[in-house]
Amino acid sequence: MKIVRTLFLVLLIVIAVAVVNGIFSVTMARIFLNRIEREGRYLKVGEEELFLKVLGEGKPMLMIHGFPGSHLDFSELAKLLSSNRKVYLVDLPGSGLSEASSKGDYSRKGYAELLVDLMNLLNIEKADIIGHSLGGEIALNIGYYYSERVENLILIDSYAFTEQKLVPDFISSSKVLTWIAMRFYYQTYPVQRYLYTKRLGDKSYFVHEEFGKYFALVDRMSIQFLSEFIKDSDGGSLSGMLGEIDLNVLIIWGERDEILPLDYAKKISEEIPGSTLKIIEGRGHAPFIDKPERVAEEILSFLE
């Protein structure tokens, strides 16, 4: 009986902590959501309403963020690249300021097809494509299935061979368990702060205000979309076909990437013929946050 009471008490404490954490996280998200500037416009592409921000003039460059990021991730890097490029920053459906219609294909290939449709709408025949993390795998899909639309392909700490698992399969198979795991764990302030700092090679580059905005958009992601995103996943589907990509490819990698270690980058570079690998010393999974000037320098030098 004593064991039962103890277990019951522990359960109550866990529930209380989860609820308090949830309330705190939602409150923080609401505070920072109001601080996000919405300098851009919405475009209807198929069933989706995509938020798009455009910077600079010149040859077109499309930047694809990772998961669970947004166009804000590229803020500093995009400013630097827009000195001689017309940079298009887009929020993928379900991320950032773009809602998901729940009628689309949220696989990597599905996102690639959607972004090509966006290029058609914008009358962009060919563009330099930059993708980070999940966005890098989407960029690879564009490069593989729509190579004629790609001028240069730039991958930053990109997925290619493995799945980006958010939750174990036994949780993702249940909408209720997925909702609980996302709302009371993955989408909470402490967990996202921990995951965000893992993207940095040097934790001293952490900026509370920038993280707050990042978190507000993670909190904004709907559980329905997250469930469909997990279900539609086709991560690693091109792992055996990278050798068929015939493009100018630059691979940029943070030396201290804890999410996708440097060996992962070397494997991608070996698989893609003629690709160039540049390592950003001391940086993490998102080197453009730590050192946007250095990453911009590598990209612009490659494009010359």
XYZ file of C-alpha atoms in Angstrom:
304
model
C 0.000 0.000 0.000
C 2.856 2.323 0.832
C 4.408 1.668 -2.585
C 1.114 2.508 -4.291
C 0.842 5.808 -2.381
C 4.434 6.669 -3.261
C 3.877 5.934 -6.935
C 0.670 7.972 -6.894
C 2.499 10.901 -5.289
C 5.300 10.693 -7.852
C 2.721 10.638 -10.647
C 1.028 13.744 -9.235
C 4.359 15.544 -9.027
C 5.211 14.620 -12.625
C 1.815 15.827 -13.849
C 2.134 19.067 -11.867
C 5.618 19.758 -13.252
C 4.429 19.023 -16.796
C 1.451 21.372 -16.436
C 3.519 24.186 -14.902
C 6.173 23.728 -17.576
C 3.483 23.811 -20.256
C 1.920 27.002 -18.906
C 5.324 28.682 -18.557
C 6.298 27.665 -22.095
C 3.075 28.933 -23.661
C 3.407 32.223 -21.764
C 6.980 32.739 -22.980
C 5.949 31.858 -26.522
C 3.153 34.453 -26.505
C 5.515 37.146 -25.241
C 8.121 36.574 -27.947
C 5.627 35.944 -30.764
C 4.560 39.583 -30.510
C 8.184 40.672 -31.042
C 8.573 38.944 -34.406
C 8.566 41.323 -37.346
C 6.496 40.211 -40.305
C 8.419 41.880 -43.108
C 7.262 39.783 -46.007
C 4.177 38.536 -47.776
C 2.088 35.409 -48.191
C 1.821 33.494 -51.440
C -0.692 30.787 -52.269
C 1.188 27.788 -53.678
C -1.129 24.876 -54.326
C -2.967 24.257 -51.071
C -0.387 26.109 -48.972
C -0.039 29.737 -47.861
C 3.700 30.356 -47.654
C 5.348 33.267 -45.886
C 8.054 34.757 -48.105
C 10.650 37.441 -47.436
C 12.850 38.860 -50.204
C 16.152 40.712 -49.795
C 18.540 42.326 -52.284
C 18.815 42.284 -56.060
C 20.626 40.081 -58.545
C 20.604 36.393 -59.372
C 17.982 34.437 -57.390
C 18.926 32.455 -54.302
C 16.433 30.301 -52.383
C 17.202 29.515 -48.736
C 15.530 26.535 -47.036
C 15.533 26.354 -43.239
C 15.815 23.248 -41.085
C 13.394 21.698 -38.628
C 11.911 23.161 -36.469
C 13.323 26.446 -37.738
C 12.099 29.288 -39.910
C 13.327 32.098 -42.146
C 14.541 33.854 -38.988
C 17.398 31.349 -38.709
C 18.978 32.887 -41.808
C 18.443 36.547 -40.843
C 22.103 37.568 -40.563
C 23.405 35.285 -43.314
C 20.713 36.453 -45.763
C 21.628 40.111 -45.209
C 25.237 39.354 -46.084
C 24.365 37.293 -49.162
C 21.883 39.878 -50.429
C 24.770 42.203 -51.254
C 24.855 40.673 -54.746
C 21.985 38.169 -54.817
C 18.193 38.356 -54.666
C 17.563 36.176 -51.637
C 14.241 34.419 -51.124
C 13.515 33.290 -47.561
C 10.531 30.984 -47.237
C 8.845 29.346 -44.265
C 7.927 25.758 -45.087
C 4.294 24.721 -44.441
C 3.762 24.121 -40.739
C 6.880 26.080 -39.757
C 7.615 29.685 -38.919
C 4.835 31.976 -40.079
C 3.415 29.486 -42.604
C 0.419 27.415 -41.558
C 0.038 23.886 -42.927
C -3.120 23.150 -44.881
C -2.975 19.464 -43.834
C -3.681 18.678 -47.484
C -0.082 18.668 -48.670
C 2.772 16.197 -48.909
C 5.161 16.977 -46.039
C 7.878 14.565 -47.082
C 11.267 15.890 -48.224
C 10.339 15.195 -51.835
C 6.922 16.791 -51.310
C 8.537 19.954 -49.951
C 10.934 19.961 -52.928
C 8.008 19.811 -55.374
C 6.266 22.631 -53.505
C 9.360 24.863 -53.659
C 9.724 24.236 -57.392
C 6.078 25.295 -57.727
C 6.999 28.431 -55.758
C 9.848 29.108 -58.184
C 7.389 28.755 -61.072
C 5.048 31.250 -59.428
C 7.921 33.702 -58.958
C 9.122 33.160 -62.554
C 12.477 31.844 -61.349
C 13.926 29.527 -63.982
C 17.087 28.610 -62.039
C 18.404 29.559 -58.612
C 21.195 28.934 -56.181
C 19.648 26.660 -53.553
C 20.841 26.761 -49.941
C 19.514 24.264 -47.398
C 20.310 23.730 -43.731
C 19.753 20.447 -41.851
C 16.318 19.173 -42.963
C 16.325 22.015 -45.508
C 19.541 20.573 -46.889
C 17.839 17.255 -47.544
C 14.988 19.078 -49.264
C 17.600 20.925 -51.348
C 19.131 17.556 -52.263
C 15.713 16.419 -53.477
C 15.440 19.524 -55.654
C 18.932 18.861 -56.970
C 18.150 15.230 -57.731
C 14.629 15.488 -59.190
C 14.816 19.024 -60.636
C 18.498 19.554 -61.432
C 17.595 21.841 -64.333
C 16.253 24.374 -61.811
C 19.459 24.532 -59.755
C 22.386 26.827 -60.528
C 24.467 25.863 -57.489
C 23.603 23.625 -54.535
C 24.813 24.591 -51.069
C 24.297 22.248 -48.127
C 24.863 23.388 -44.541
C 25.064 20.615 -41.915
C 22.532 18.700 -43.980
C 20.703 15.438 -43.449
C 21.153 12.920 -46.256
C 21.474 9.342 -44.981
C 19.420 9.125 -41.802
C 15.967 9.894 -40.471
C 15.384 12.893 -38.212
C 13.321 11.137 -35.558
C 11.326 13.379 -33.244
C 9.720 10.641 -31.168
C 9.921 6.825 -31.005
C 7.712 4.860 -33.398
C 5.362 3.629 -30.657
C 4.549 7.269 -29.834
C 4.274 8.527 -33.423
C 1.782 5.741 -34.210
C -0.699 7.326 -31.786
C -2.071 10.856 -32.243
C -2.810 11.123 -28.514
C 0.713 10.094 -27.489
C 2.170 12.373 -30.168
C 0.162 15.301 -28.781
C 1.322 14.609 -25.213
C 4.979 14.187 -26.253
C 4.977 17.355 -28.336
C 2.920 19.633 -26.122
C 4.418 18.667 -22.783
C 7.951 17.775 -23.853
C 9.281 18.707 -27.299
C 7.535 22.083 -27.580
C 8.455 23.279 -24.098
C 10.813 26.136 -23.360
C 13.496 24.183 -21.404
C 13.724 21.361 -23.960
C 13.916 23.716 -26.923
C 16.501 25.873 -25.187
C 18.658 22.779 -24.660
C 18.252 21.678 -28.290
C 18.933 25.218 -29.538
C 22.218 25.470 -27.623
C 23.250 22.129 -29.148
C 23.231 23.881 -32.508
C 25.984 26.233 -31.326
C 29.649 25.370 -31.322
C 30.266 28.091 -28.753
C 27.462 28.523 -26.218
C 28.541 32.129 -25.583
C 26.866 33.002 -28.909
C 23.473 32.216 -27.381
C 21.191 35.287 -27.585
C 18.098 35.082 -25.385
C 16.012 37.383 -27.594
C 16.756 35.416 -30.758
C 16.055 32.115 -29.049
C 12.779 33.492 -27.696
C 11.558 34.261 -31.217
C 12.741 30.859 -32.417
C 10.855 29.180 -29.585
C 7.689 31.184 -30.201
C 7.523 29.763 -33.732
C 8.237 26.221 -32.524
C 5.371 26.569 -30.044
C 3.165 27.769 -32.909
C 3.534 24.475 -34.816
C 0.274 22.539 -34.732
C 0.159 18.991 -33.400
C -1.848 17.926 -36.446
C 0.939 19.128 -38.727
C 3.643 17.497 -36.588
C 1.772 14.206 -36.718
C 1.501 14.414 -40.520
C 5.128 15.527 -40.836
C 6.261 12.434 -38.927
C 3.943 10.174 -40.948
C 5.076 11.577 -44.336
C 8.769 11.354 -43.533
C 11.044 9.974 -46.251
C 14.349 10.901 -44.648
C 17.388 9.202 -46.153
C 15.545 8.193 -49.329
C 18.323 9.601 -51.532
C 21.159 7.983 -49.579
C 21.958 5.559 -52.380
C 21.563 8.085 -55.196
C 23.810 10.989 -54.195
C 26.381 9.844 -56.737
C 23.898 10.712 -59.492
C 23.759 14.402 -58.574
C 25.561 16.332 -61.303
C 25.720 19.876 -59.949
C 28.159 22.351 -58.450
C 27.838 21.429 -54.767
C 29.303 23.210 -51.744
C 29.054 21.491 -48.367
C 29.551 23.684 -45.293
C 29.870 22.031 -41.897
C 30.408 23.089 -38.314
C 33.446 21.343 -36.890
C 31.692 20.812 -33.541
C 28.308 19.705 -34.877
C 26.865 17.503 -32.110
C 23.764 16.578 -34.119
C 25.455 15.474 -37.354
C 29.169 14.927 -36.642
C 31.882 15.868 -39.112
C 32.218 12.283 -40.399
C 28.679 12.647 -41.733
C 29.801 15.629 -43.840
C 32.802 13.745 -45.174
C 30.561 10.860 -46.224
C 28.232 13.207 -48.147
C 31.217 14.847 -49.809
C 32.598 11.459 -50.859
C 29.222 10.401 -52.282
C 28.584 13.552 -54.376
C 31.082 13.728 -57.267
C 33.176 16.912 -57.408
C 31.586 18.456 -54.320
C 33.550 20.915 -52.167
C 33.644 20.567 -48.373
C 34.381 23.582 -46.175
C 34.675 23.150 -42.417
C 33.873 26.040 -40.091
C 36.261 25.612 -37.173
C 34.795 25.605 -33.683
C 31.203 25.977 -34.899
C 28.165 23.748 -34.373
C 25.130 22.497 -36.291
C 24.135 26.017 -37.369
C 27.468 27.735 -38.132
C 25.691 30.689 -39.739
C 24.400 31.645 -36.286
C 27.859 31.477 -34.695
C 29.777 32.944 -37.634
C 27.516 34.355 -40.394
C 30.382 36.376 -41.912
C 32.577 33.303 -42.353
C 29.759 31.233 -43.861
C 28.811 34.076 -46.223
C 32.457 34.387 -47.268
C 32.620 30.687 -48.165
C 29.369 30.837 -50.117
C 30.170 33.990 -52.074
C 33.662 32.713 -52.859
C 32.152 29.461 -54.192
C 29.659 31.342 -56.357
C 32.260 33.558 -58.017
